Every structure is written in structure tokens, then in C-alpha cells.
mmCIF file of C-alpha atoms in Angstrom:
data_model
loop_
_atom_site.group_PDB
_atom_site.id
_atom_site.type_symbol
_atom_site.label_atom_id
_atom_site.label_comp_id
_atom_site.label_asym_id
_atom_site.label_seq_id
_atom_site.Cartn_x
_atom_site.Cartn_y
_atom_site.Cartn_z
ATOM 1 C CA MET A 1 0.000 0.000 0.000
ATOM 2 C CA ALA A 2 1.410 3.444 -0.987
ATOM 3 C CA TRP A 3 2.607 5.674 1.813
ATOM 4 C CA ASN A 4 0.668 8.665 0.511
ATOM 5 C CA GLU A 5 -2.580 6.831 -0.041
ATOM 6 C CA PRO A 6 -5.522 9.203 0.266
ATOM 7 C CA GLY A 7 -7.619 9.233 3.369
ATOM 8 C CA ASN A 8 -7.136 9.810 7.066
ATOM 9 C CA GLY A 9 -4.039 8.690 8.768
ATOM 10 C CA GLN A 10 -1.630 9.478 5.862
ATOM 11 C CA LYS A 11 1.837 8.432 6.710
ATOM 12 C CA ASP A 12 5.190 9.569 5.342
ATOM 13 C CA PRO A 13 8.115 7.164 4.679
ATOM 14 C CA TRP A 14 9.062 7.362 8.377
ATOM 15 C CA ASN A 15 5.576 6.111 9.428
ATOM 16 C CA ARG A 16 4.652 9.439 10.903
ATOM 17 C CA ASN A 17 1.182 10.846 10.517
ATOM 18 C CA ARG A 18 1.008 13.816 8.213
ATOM 19 C CA SER A 19 -1.159 16.787 8.848
ATOM 20 C CA SER A 20 -4.324 17.219 6.964
ATOM 21 C CA GLY A 21 -2.618 19.626 4.470
ATOM 22 C CA ARG A 22 -2.333 22.763 6.569
ATOM 23 C CA LYS A 23 1.068 24.502 6.187
ATOM 24 C CA PRO A 24 3.235 24.673 9.298
ATOM 25 C CA ASP A 25 3.545 28.102 10.908
ATOM 26 C CA LEU A 26 6.737 29.861 12.018
ATOM 27 C CA ASP A 27 6.497 28.677 15.600
ATOM 28 C CA SER A 28 6.389 25.058 14.566
ATOM 29 C CA VAL A 29 9.453 25.567 12.340
ATOM 30 C CA LEU A 30 11.393 27.151 15.188
ATOM 31 C CA LYS A 31 10.386 24.371 17.533
ATOM 32 C CA SER A 32 11.558 21.822 15.011
ATOM 33 C CA LEU A 33 14.921 23.604 14.697
ATOM 34 C CA ARG A 34 15.325 23.743 18.466
ATOM 35 C CA ALA A 35 14.591 20.061 18.668
ATOM 36 C CA ARG A 36 17.194 19.247 16.041
ATOM 37 C CA PHE A 37 19.946 21.418 17.494
ATOM 38 C CA GLY A 38 19.331 20.269 21.020
ATOM 39 C CA ARG A 39 20.457 22.678 23.674
ATOM 40 C CA PHE A 40 21.705 25.178 21.083
ATOM 41 C CA GLY A 41 18.182 25.688 19.912
ATOM 42 C CA ALA A 42 16.808 26.249 23.373
ATOM 43 C CA GLY A 43 16.582 29.632 24.899
ATOM 44 C CA SER A 44 16.978 33.084 23.428
ATOM 45 C CA GLY A 45 20.519 32.436 22.167
ATOM 46 C CA GLY A 46 19.505 29.568 19.934
ATOM 47 C CA ILE A 47 18.855 31.746 16.913
ATOM 48 C CA ILE A 48 22.248 33.445 17.328
ATOM 49 C CA ALA A 49 23.966 30.099 17.367
ATOM 50 C CA VAL A 50 22.289 29.085 14.133
ATOM 51 C CA VAL A 51 23.290 32.361 12.519
ATOM 52 C CA LEU A 52 26.864 31.896 13.673
ATOM 53 C CA VAL A 53 26.954 28.482 12.095
ATOM 54 C CA PHE A 54 25.801 29.898 8.793
ATOM 55 C CA VAL A 55 28.308 32.750 9.022
ATOM 56 C CA LEU A 56 31.169 30.369 9.719
ATOM 57 C CA ALA A 57 30.159 28.185 6.794
ATOM 58 C CA TRP A 58 29.987 31.220 4.526
ATOM 59 C CA LEU A 59 33.408 32.464 5.670
ATOM 60 C CA LEU A 60 34.901 29.054 5.055
ATOM 61 C CA VAL A 61 33.503 28.867 1.559
ATOM 62 C CA SER A 62 34.668 32.416 0.649
ATOM 63 C CA SER A 63 38.208 31.966 2.009
ATOM 64 C CA TYR A 64 39.603 30.249 -1.068
ATOM 65 C CA THR A 65 39.440 30.580 -4.855
ATOM 66 C CA VAL A 66 40.447 28.468 -7.856
ATOM 67 C CA ILE A 67 41.982 30.205 -10.859
ATOM 68 C CA ASP A 68 41.668 28.429 -14.202
ATOM 69 C CA ALA A 69 44.771 27.778 -16.326
ATOM 70 C CA ARG A 70 43.627 30.387 -18.863
ATOM 71 C CA GLN A 71 43.010 33.053 -16.219
ATOM 72 C CA VAL A 72 44.654 35.207 -13.597
ATOM 73 C CA GLY A 73 42.973 36.593 -10.520
ATOM 74 C CA VAL A 74 43.039 40.258 -9.475
ATOM 75 C CA VAL A 75 42.646 40.552 -5.677
ATOM 76 C CA LEU A 76 41.171 43.673 -4.117
ATOM 77 C CA ARG A 77 41.428 44.187 -0.374
ATOM 78 C CA PHE A 78 38.754 46.583 0.855
ATOM 79 C CA GLY A 79 38.456 47.860 -2.727
ATOM 80 C CA GLN A 80 42.209 48.503 -3.200
ATOM 81 C CA PHE A 81 44.475 46.426 -5.423
ATOM 82 C CA SER A 82 46.411 43.844 -3.463
ATOM 83 C CA ARG A 83 47.982 41.209 -5.721
ATOM 84 C CA ILE A 84 47.706 39.015 -8.818
ATOM 85 C CA LEU A 85 46.906 35.328 -8.403
ATOM 86 C CA PRO A 86 48.329 32.867 -10.958
ATOM 87 C CA PRO A 87 46.399 29.775 -12.034
ATOM 88 C CA GLY A 88 45.759 27.283 -9.242
ATOM 89 C CA PHE A 89 44.194 26.986 -5.763
ATOM 90 C CA HIS A 90 44.692 29.995 -3.464
ATOM 91 C CA LEU A 91 43.615 31.020 0.029
ATOM 92 C CA LYS A 92 42.396 34.551 0.648
ATOM 93 C CA ALA A 93 40.638 36.635 3.186
ATOM 94 C CA PRO A 94 36.894 36.029 3.114
ATOM 95 C CA SER A 95 34.581 38.407 1.388
ATOM 96 C CA PRO A 96 34.026 41.300 1.623
ATOM 97 C CA VAL A 97 37.554 41.767 2.970
ATOM 98 C CA GLU A 98 39.092 40.461 -0.260
ATOM 99 C CA THR A 99 37.393 39.971 -3.603
ATOM 100 C CA VAL A 100 38.817 38.212 -6.657
ATOM 101 C CA THR A 101 38.092 39.167 -10.265
ATOM 102 C CA LYS A 102 39.103 36.552 -12.841
ATOM 103 C CA VAL A 103 40.435 37.746 -16.213
ATOM 104 C CA GLU A 104 41.021 35.644 -19.324
ATOM 105 C CA THR A 105 44.623 36.226 -20.478
ATOM 106 C CA THR A 106 45.019 33.590 -23.190
ATOM 107 C CA GLN A 107 41.813 34.389 -25.029
ATOM 108 C CA VAL A 108 42.377 36.093 -28.382
ATOM 109 C CA ARG A 109 39.860 38.888 -28.764
ATOM 110 C CA SER A 110 39.168 40.840 -31.932
ATOM 111 C CA VAL A 111 37.724 44.121 -33.117
ATOM 112 C CA SER A 112 36.849 44.777 -36.755
ATOM 113 C CA ASP A 113 35.234 47.554 -38.726
ATOM 114 C CA ASN A 114 34.844 49.022 -42.208
ATOM 115 C CA VAL A 115 35.871 52.643 -42.498
ATOM 116 C CA SER A 116 36.360 55.187 -45.277
ATOM 117 C CA MET A 117 39.325 57.518 -44.953
ATOM 118 C CA LEU A 118 41.450 60.001 -46.886
ATOM 119 C CA THR A 119 44.844 59.191 -48.395
ATOM 120 C CA ARG A 120 47.743 61.627 -48.625
ATOM 121 C CA ASP A 121 46.619 62.709 -52.113
ATOM 122 C CA GLU A 122 43.107 63.428 -50.738
ATOM 123 C CA ASN A 123 41.366 60.397 -52.241
ATOM 124 C CA ILE A 124 38.761 58.368 -50.384
ATOM 125 C CA ILE A 125 39.484 54.689 -49.805
ATOM 126 C CA ALA A 126 37.475 51.982 -48.012
ATOM 127 C CA ILE A 127 39.324 49.553 -45.705
ATOM 128 C CA ASP A 128 38.085 46.536 -43.738
ATOM 129 C CA PHE A 129 40.482 46.098 -40.815
ATOM 130 C CA ASN A 130 40.638 43.501 -38.061
ATOM 131 C CA VAL A 131 42.593 43.798 -34.824
ATOM 132 C CA GLN A 132 43.418 40.799 -32.628
ATOM 133 C CA TYR A 133 44.649 41.311 -29.065
ATOM 134 C CA GLN A 134 45.191 39.645 -25.686
ATOM 135 C CA VAL A 135 45.303 40.847 -22.097
ATOM 136 C CA SER A 136 48.911 41.377 -21.037
ATOM 137 C CA ASP A 137 48.302 43.086 -17.672
ATOM 138 C CA ALA A 138 45.076 42.140 -15.910
ATOM 139 C CA ARG A 139 45.255 45.025 -13.404
ATOM 140 C CA LYS A 140 45.628 47.700 -16.069
ATOM 141 C CA PHE A 141 43.050 45.978 -18.235
ATOM 142 C CA LEU A 142 40.436 46.151 -15.462
ATOM 143 C CA TYR A 143 41.096 49.536 -13.905
ATOM 144 C CA SER A 144 42.995 51.728 -16.429
ATOM 145 C CA ASN A 145 40.300 51.793 -19.106
ATOM 146 C CA ALA A 146 37.818 54.525 -18.395
ATOM 147 C CA ASP A 147 35.668 53.253 -21.275
ATOM 148 C CA ARG A 148 34.769 49.762 -22.373
ATOM 149 C CA GLU A 149 37.682 47.821 -23.847
ATOM 150 C CA GLU A 150 36.007 47.401 -27.244
ATOM 151 C CA ASN A 151 35.588 51.148 -27.643
ATOM 152 C CA THR A 152 39.170 51.820 -26.589
ATOM 153 C CA ILE A 153 40.601 49.279 -29.008
ATOM 154 C CA HIS A 154 38.262 50.350 -31.811
ATOM 155 C CA ASN A 155 39.043 54.059 -31.490
ATOM 156 C CA ALA A 156 42.795 53.506 -31.179
ATOM 157 C CA ALA A 157 42.828 51.055 -34.131
ATOM 158 C CA GLU A 158 40.879 53.426 -36.370
ATOM 159 C CA ALA A 159 43.262 56.271 -35.470
ATOM 160 C CA ALA A 160 46.279 54.073 -36.282
ATOM 161 C CA VAL A 161 44.806 53.005 -39.649
ATOM 162 C CA ARG A 162 44.024 56.610 -40.543
ATOM 163 C CA SER A 163 47.571 57.623 -39.632
ATOM 164 C CA VAL A 164 49.125 54.994 -41.900
ATOM 165 C CA VAL A 165 46.713 55.445 -44.809
ATOM 166 C CA GLY A 166 47.039 59.225 -44.601
ATOM 167 C CA ALA A 167 50.803 58.909 -45.121
ATOM 168 C CA ASN A 168 50.423 57.073 -48.475
ATOM 169 C CA ILE A 169 48.872 57.993 -51.774
ATOM 170 C CA MET A 170 46.009 55.946 -53.149
ATOM 171 C CA ASP A 171 48.017 54.324 -55.963
ATOM 172 C CA ASN A 172 50.619 53.080 -53.483
ATOM 173 C CA ILE A 173 47.978 51.389 -51.342
ATOM 174 C CA LEU A 174 46.055 49.752 -54.190
ATOM 175 C CA THR A 175 48.892 48.665 -56.499
ATOM 176 C CA THR A 176 51.693 46.113 -56.403
ATOM 177 C CA PRO A 177 53.612 45.957 -53.080
ATOM 178 C CA GLY A 178 57.090 47.434 -52.974
ATOM 179 C CA VAL A 179 59.306 48.961 -50.268
ATOM 180 C CA ASP A 180 58.461 50.608 -47.001
ATOM 181 C CA THR A 181 56.726 53.964 -46.941
ATOM 182 C CA PRO A 182 58.175 56.963 -45.126
ATOM 183 C CA ALA A 183 57.022 57.975 -41.687
ATOM 184 C CA PRO A 184 53.884 60.110 -41.453
ATOM 185 C CA ASP A 185 55.919 63.244 -40.660
ATOM 186 C CA GLN A 186 58.256 62.741 -43.657
ATOM 187 C CA ALA A 187 57.520 63.477 -47.268
ATOM 188 C CA PRO A 188 58.259 60.520 -49.583
ATOM 189 C CA ALA A 189 61.182 60.911 -51.928
ATOM 190 C CA ALA A 190 60.689 60.992 -55.662
ATOM 191 C CA GLY A 191 60.369 57.550 -57.200
ATOM 192 C CA VAL A 192 59.478 55.790 -53.953
ATOM 193 C CA ALA A 193 57.864 52.443 -54.726
ATOM 194 C CA PRO A 194 54.460 51.506 -53.272
ATOM 195 C CA ALA A 195 54.307 50.161 -49.741
ATOM 196 C CA ALA A 196 53.795 46.475 -49.135
ATOM 197 C CA LYS A 197 50.503 45.454 -47.584
ATOM 198 C CA GLU A 198 52.369 43.618 -44.833
ATOM 199 C CA THR A 199 54.362 46.779 -44.134
ATOM 200 C CA LEU A 200 51.203 48.861 -43.799
ATOM 201 C CA GLN A 201 49.752 46.306 -41.382
ATOM 202 C CA GLN A 202 52.968 46.238 -39.348
ATOM 203 C CA GLN A 203 53.071 50.023 -39.171
ATOM 204 C CA THR A 204 49.440 50.070 -38.026
ATOM 205 C CA ARG A 205 50.178 47.455 -35.350
ATOM 206 C CA ASP A 206 53.175 49.427 -34.042
ATOM 207 C CA ILE A 207 51.233 52.685 -33.854
ATOM 208 C CA LEU A 208 48.266 50.978 -32.173
ATOM 209 C CA GLN A 209 50.494 49.240 -29.616
ATOM 210 C CA ALA A 210 52.255 52.516 -28.797
ATOM 211 C CA THR A 211 48.892 54.227 -28.300
ATOM 212 C CA LEU A 212 47.589 51.485 -25.986
ATOM 213 C CA ASP A 213 50.826 51.587 -23.990
ATOM 214 C CA LYS A 214 50.268 55.294 -23.433
ATOM 215 C CA TYR A 215 46.780 54.488 -22.182
ATOM 216 C CA ASP A 216 48.172 51.797 -19.789
ATOM 217 C CA ALA A 217 45.477 49.550 -21.226
ATOM 218 C CA GLY A 218 47.251 46.296 -20.384
ATOM 219 C CA ILE A 219 46.577 45.003 -23.913
ATOM 220 C CA LEU A 220 48.983 43.277 -26.319
ATOM 221 C CA VAL A 221 48.140 43.611 -30.022
ATOM 222 C CA THR A 222 48.875 40.265 -31.666
ATOM 223 C CA GLY A 223 47.853 41.093 -35.225
ATOM 224 C CA VAL A 224 46.385 43.684 -37.572
ATOM 225 C CA SER A 225 45.032 42.688 -40.965
ATOM 226 C CA PHE A 226 43.385 44.472 -43.886
ATOM 227 C CA GLN A 227 40.783 42.132 -45.374
ATOM 228 C CA ASN A 228 39.649 44.448 -48.154
ATOM 229 C CA VAL A 229 41.179 47.615 -49.541
ATOM 230 C CA SER A 230 39.222 49.112 -52.404
ATOM 231 C CA PRO A 231 38.514 52.487 -53.998
ATOM 232 C CA PRO A 232 35.044 53.991 -54.001
ATOM 233 C CA LYS A 233 32.534 52.324 -56.293
ATOM 234 C CA GLU A 234 32.292 55.447 -58.456
ATOM 235 C CA VAL A 235 35.933 55.184 -59.596
ATOM 236 C CA LYS A 236 36.494 51.431 -59.287
ATOM 237 C CA ASP A 237 36.300 50.823 -63.060
ATOM 238 C CA ALA A 238 38.912 53.497 -63.739
ATOM 239 C CA PHE A 239 41.254 51.999 -61.168
ATOM 240 C CA ASP A 240 40.748 48.552 -62.681
ATOM 241 C CA ASP A 241 41.811 49.968 -66.057
ATOM 242 C CA VAL A 242 44.888 51.534 -64.491
ATOM 243 C CA ASN A 243 45.823 48.257 -62.837
ATOM 244 C CA ALA A 244 45.348 46.376 -66.125
ATOM 245 C CA ALA A 245 47.595 48.874 -67.929
ATOM 246 C CA ARG A 246 50.184 48.531 -65.190
ATOM 247 C CA GLU A 247 50.119 44.742 -65.558
ATOM 248 C CA ASP A 248 50.551 45.066 -69.334
ATOM 249 C CA LYS A 249 53.523 47.340 -68.749
ATOM 250 C CA GLN A 250 55.050 44.817 -66.393
ATOM 251 C CA SER A 251 54.482 42.040 -68.925
ATOM 252 C CA GLU A 252 56.246 43.991 -71.682
ATOM 253 C CA GLU A 253 59.142 44.783 -69.370
ATOM 254 C CA ASN A 254 59.479 41.101 -68.555
ATOM 255 C CA LYS A 255 59.541 40.235 -72.266
ATOM 256 C CA ALA A 256 62.217 42.872 -72.878
ATOM 257 C CA ARG A 257 64.321 41.507 -70.031
ATOM 258 C CA ALA A 258 63.948 37.989 -71.428
ATOM 259 C CA TYR A 259 65.078 39.169 -74.875
ATOM 260 C CA GLU A 260 67.981 40.997 -73.267
ATOM 261 C CA SER A 261 68.967 37.872 -71.393
ATOM 262 C CA GLN A 262 68.920 35.939 -74.676
ATOM 263 C CA VAL A 263 70.743 38.444 -76.932
ATOM 264 C CA VAL A 264 73.364 39.897 -74.616
ATOM 265 C CA PRO A 265 75.140 36.580 -73.866
ATOM 266 C CA VAL A 266 75.301 35.772 -77.606
ATOM 267 C CA ALA A 267 76.747 39.189 -78.375
ATOM 268 C CA ARG A 268 79.266 38.824 -75.584
ATOM 269 C CA GLY A 269 80.244 35.403 -76.923
ATOM 270 C CA ASP A 270 80.731 36.798 -80.438
ATOM 271 C CA ALA A 271 82.790 39.667 -79.070
ATOM 272 C CA ALA A 272 84.948 37.241 -77.090
ATOM 273 C CA ARG A 273 85.402 35.037 -80.175
ATOM 274 C CA ILE A 274 86.394 37.981 -82.391
ATOM 275 C CA ALA A 275 88.802 39.250 -79.759
ATOM 276 C CA ALA A 276 90.331 35.754 -79.471
ATOM 277 C CA GLU A 277 90.719 35.493 -83.258
ATOM 278 C CA ALA A 278 92.325 38.917 -83.429
ATOM 279 C CA ASP A 279 94.688 38.003 -80.637
ATOM 280 C CA ALA A 280 95.566 34.758 -82.428
ATOM 281 C CA GLN A 281 96.309 36.662 -85.666
ATOM 282 C CA ARG A 282 98.418 39.118 -83.724
ATOM 283 C CA VAL A 283 100.413 36.326 -82.151
ATOM 284 C CA GLU A 284 100.753 34.579 -85.522
ATOM 285 C CA ARG A 285 101.983 37.698 -87.319
ATOM 286 C CA ILE A 286 104.399 38.528 -84.560
ATOM 287 C CA ALA A 287 105.751 34.974 -84.638
ATOM 288 C CA ARG A 288 106.031 35.050 -88.430
ATOM 289 C CA ALA A 289 107.800 38.406 -88.322
ATOM 290 C CA ASN A 290 110.164 37.152 -85.655
ATOM 291 C CA GLY A 291 110.835 34.074 -87.799
ATOM 292 C CA ASP A 292 111.545 36.218 -90.860
ATOM 293 C CA VAL A 293 113.907 38.364 -88.832
ATOM 294 C CA ALA A 294 115.682 35.302 -87.494
ATOM 295 C CA ARG A 295 115.906 33.843 -91.045
ATOM 296 C CA PHE A 296 117.265 37.103 -92.430
ATOM 297 C CA ASN A 297 119.843 37.272 -89.656
ATOM 298 C CA LEU A 298 120.959 33.716 -90.471
ATOM 299 C CA LEU A 299 121.213 34.531 -94.174
ATOM 300 C CA LEU A 300 123.134 37.685 -93.345
ATOM 301 C CA LYS A 301 125.537 35.658 -91.239
ATOM 302 C CA GLU A 302 126.039 33.142 -94.061
ATOM 303 C CA TYR A 303 126.402 35.927 -96.641
ATOM 304 C CA ARG A 304 129.094 37.596 -94.619
ATOM 305 C CA ALA A 305 130.922 34.259 -94.329
ATOM 306 C CA ALA A 306 130.618 33.289 -98.072
ATOM 307 C CA PRO A 307 129.124 36.059 -100.204
ATOM 308 C CA GLU A 308 129.436 34.351 -103.599
ATOM 309 C CA VAL A 309 128.052 31.014 -102.497
ATOM 310 C CA THR A 310 125.191 32.627 -100.662
ATOM 311 C CA ARG A 311 124.373 34.914 -103.574
ATOM 312 C CA ARG A 312 124.274 32.004 -106.029
ATOM 313 C CA ARG A 313 122.188 29.880 -103.671
ATOM 314 C CA LEU A 314 119.655 32.682 -103.301
ATOM 315 C CA TRP A 315 119.580 33.113 -107.093
ATOM 316 C CA LEU A 316 118.946 29.424 -107.632
ATOM 317 C CA GLU A 317 116.197 29.337 -105.016
ATOM 318 C CA THR A 318 114.569 32.351 -106.615
ATOM 319 C CA VAL A 319 114.730 30.808 -110.109
ATOM 320 C CA GLU A 320 113.327 27.603 -108.687
ATOM 321 C CA ASP A 321 110.409 29.459 -107.197
ATOM 322 C CA VAL A 322 109.749 31.318 -110.437
ATOM 323 C CA MET A 323 110.049 28.284 -112.695
ATOM 324 C CA ALA A 324 107.858 26.184 -110.426
ATOM 325 C CA GLY A 325 104.871 28.207 -111.570
ATOM 326 C CA ASN A 326 105.476 27.988 -115.377
ATOM 327 C CA PRO A 327 104.816 25.114 -117.845
ATOM 328 C CA LYS A 328 107.966 23.320 -119.052
ATOM 329 C CA VAL A 329 108.750 20.769 -121.810
ATOM 330 C CA ILE A 330 111.947 18.749 -121.675
ATOM 331 C CA ASP A 331 113.215 17.691 -125.099
ATOM 332 C CA GLY A 332 115.057 14.398 -125.145
ATOM 333 C CA SER A 333 116.066 14.666 -128.871
ATOM 334 C CA ASN A 334 118.847 17.155 -128.319
ATOM 335 C CA GLY A 335 117.048 19.788 -130.403
ATOM 336 C CA LYS A 336 116.689 17.718 -133.532
ATOM 337 C CA ASN A 337 112.916 17.906 -133.636
ATOM 338 C CA ILE A 338 110.543 20.816 -133.665
ATOM 339 C CA ILE A 339 108.057 20.207 -130.953
ATOM 340 C CA GLN A 340 104.534 21.444 -131.307
ATOM 341 C CA LEU A 341 102.368 20.068 -128.512
ATOM 342 C CA PRO A 342 98.927 21.072 -127.335
ATOM 343 C CA VAL A 343 99.420 22.049 -123.737
ATOM 344 C CA GLU A 344 96.383 21.314 -121.546
ATOM 345 C CA PRO A 345 96.049 22.098 -117.894
ATOM 346 C CA ASN A 346 97.400 19.203 -115.942
ATOM 347 C CA ASN A 347 97.780 20.740 -112.486
ATOM 348 C CA GLY A 348 101.585 20.699 -112.780
ATOM 349 C CA ALA A 349 101.719 16.938 -113.489
ATOM 350 C CA VAL A 350 104.754 15.232 -115.004
ATOM 351 C CA ARG A 351 104.072 12.872 -117.959
ATOM 352 C CA ASN A 352 106.068 10.978 -120.533
ATOM 353 C CA VAL A 353 105.385 11.672 -124.218
ATOM 354 C CA PRO A 354 106.447 8.806 -126.548
ATOM 355 C CA GLY A 355 109.214 9.838 -128.944
ATOM 356 C CA ILE A 356 109.626 13.205 -127.229
ATOM 357 C CA GLY A 357 110.561 12.821 -123.637
ATOM 358 C CA THR A 358 109.243 13.922 -120.281
ATOM 359 C CA VAL A 359 106.753 16.780 -120.155
ATOM 360 C CA VAL A 360 106.391 18.737 -116.910
ATOM 361 C CA GLN A 361 103.465 21.146 -116.751
ATOM 362 C CA SER A 362 102.563 23.294 -113.843
ATOM 363 C CA ALA A 363 99.092 24.378 -112.806
ATOM 364 C CA THR A 364 99.692 27.902 -114.122
ATOM 365 C CA THR A 365 99.303 28.262 -117.881
ATOM 366 C CA ASP A 366 99.316 32.051 -118.085
ATOM 367 C CA ALA A 367 103.026 32.020 -119.050
ATOM 368 C CA ASN A 368 102.174 30.326 -122.367
ATOM 369 C CA PRO A 369 99.420 32.276 -124.074
ATOM 370 C CA ASN A 370 99.263 29.834 -126.993
ATOM 371 C CA PRO A 371 98.053 26.466 -125.687
ATOM 372 C CA SER A 372 98.989 24.753 -128.948
ATOM 373 C CA GLN A 373 102.635 25.720 -128.647
ATOM 374 C CA GLY A 374 105.054 24.336 -126.127
ATOM 375 C CA SER A 375 108.458 25.629 -125.219
ATOM 376 C CA ALA A 376 111.508 23.467 -125.459
ATOM 377 C CA GLN A 377 114.302 23.853 -122.993
#
């Protein structure tokens, strides 16, 4: 049978009769408490004892704190900063003597916005920027920011972006990355290349970090990025045309450099070959001249030793050289026959003619204008 069966004499699980449904009044509750606490609940001091028990329990519970691994605790003693608690279990004075505020220090927070701003050449440009940051000093983060952290970061980031963008012209920001831009208080030199996107972001991060350090915000900027940098919609088509023309220019320059790289080495090779040939001819002519000088000196020495012999030898060598280039017919009949032979070019060959003798003909036939006549010697 169920313990709460309807009807008179309802019993609870402890077999005690329950009331007929009327709620207990305050006196009955106090009597029950006195009965449970024994002598502490009796008399006028019973209520004080119960309160003291609750106070002691509350003090015990509020005398320690647990800091998560991703947090630090900022302890205030009577509303004044006392210390920083690292992650772990810590004892402290019970509240309200000491209070602990936990701050996330490893969490990466972000602020982003889309703003339109003026460049150095007074053009309007739209930039989507995103700033990521962490808490570096929990005390400064909690009590040095007069405004909410998001507003502080947002205003400082927008000021930093405006400072960097205002130091560059619109073409430099929208076109191909190049070298670093000058500082905001310096005018760029003539021919300065456009600033790299990474350089602009780094400059913005440095300026933003310096500003937050001046504020004692206790914030470390971990990254600044520009998701979208674009001109106004009204002039976007014109800027696209300019970028296309700039790409065509770059393409033509690359082709010219490729042609230069192909032609210049060939020209240098030809120049080196011609110079080597000229040097070889110079060496050859000098060697030949030195040889002729040495030969002449030897002949001079021989001539001085035997003039007549040397003179005759030179004459014979000269006649030999001259006769070597003329056609010749040797008559073996001792002049008894008149020889009339057709002389044909025979490249200086020697041949035997029956009944006549040996015919020697050189390759040169200009010495005998009549090819049908030979000369007997």
C-alpha cells in the first residue's frame, strides 16, 4: 500500500502521521529547529547560534578561490588592489575583505570595422580592418580603461589606420607591393615604390600598440590585418583599367628583359670570339715576323761568311720558285725535232710523251698564251 494513499491517517516514509494539508507556521518551524539542534536551539541564544553556524560556513567557503589555467585573478582588499593570483588553488581573506576578479589572459579577442578615410593625395578609400589582441596586464586591463575595452581598441585602431593610410597615396595602397613607406611626418622621396601590404599592417600594429601603452590599457596587439582595400565604387572601373595597364607594362618589361637575357650573352660570346681570333692573328703575325727576322739574320751571317756562295744559292732558289709556276717541256732529242704540242692544264703533273721525252706542266698556264705551242728547254 502506498505511503501517501488518500484518506485519514496518511503516513510519510518514516511512518509518521502527516497533517491534513495545513502549512506549518513559524512557531512550529522554530520548535523543530530547536529540537534538532538540542540545547543550542533552546533559549533566546539559539537563533544566534544558528546564525553563527551559517556565518562560519559562509566564511569558510569564501576563504579560497580556484583560478583556471587560462586566467589570472586580481585581488582587491577593501576595494584597493592587493595582488595578482596565478592559475591554481589559493587562500584569501573572506569576502568582503578580499574579492577576486578573474580575467582571461590567453583568449584572443578581436575588433573589426569598415571605415572610409582620406589618403595623402586626398582620395577616399574603403578599408576593412581587423585587430586581434590579448590581455597582457590584468590590473591595467580592469582599472585603467575609463571606457569599455572594445571602444578603446576600436578608437585607437581606427586612429592608427588613418595615420598609416594618410601617409600614403592611393596608388601606393592599391597597387603592387614594394618597399616601405616613409614615416607620417616625412615626405616621400621621388620615385618611392608603393608600400607592401604587410608593411602597412605592421606600421598600423606598431602605432596601435604605442597608443595602448600610453593608455596603460594592459593590452597586447597580436595582429592587424586588412581584409579588403578598395577604392570607391564610383571610380572602381577606372582603377581597374589603371591596374590592367600597369600589368601590361610589367608584362612587356618582362619580355624585354627575357630578350635581353637571350641576346646579350650571344653578343658577348661573339665579341669574345672575335677578340680571341684577333689576338691569335696578332700572335701569328708577330711569330712570323720574328721568324723572318731570325731567317734574315741567319742569311746575313752566311752571306758575310761566303758572299758568292750565298748569292748564287739565293739566285737558284729564286729561279726555282719562279720556274715552279710555269709550264715546261723537256726535249730528249737534243734539239733535232721541232716540238709542237697542245698544252692542256694538268695541275703541274709530269708525264712521258712517246718519242719526245718527259713533259712537266705546272698548274699555271698564263706564261704560255698559246696552248697549242710548247716551249723546249
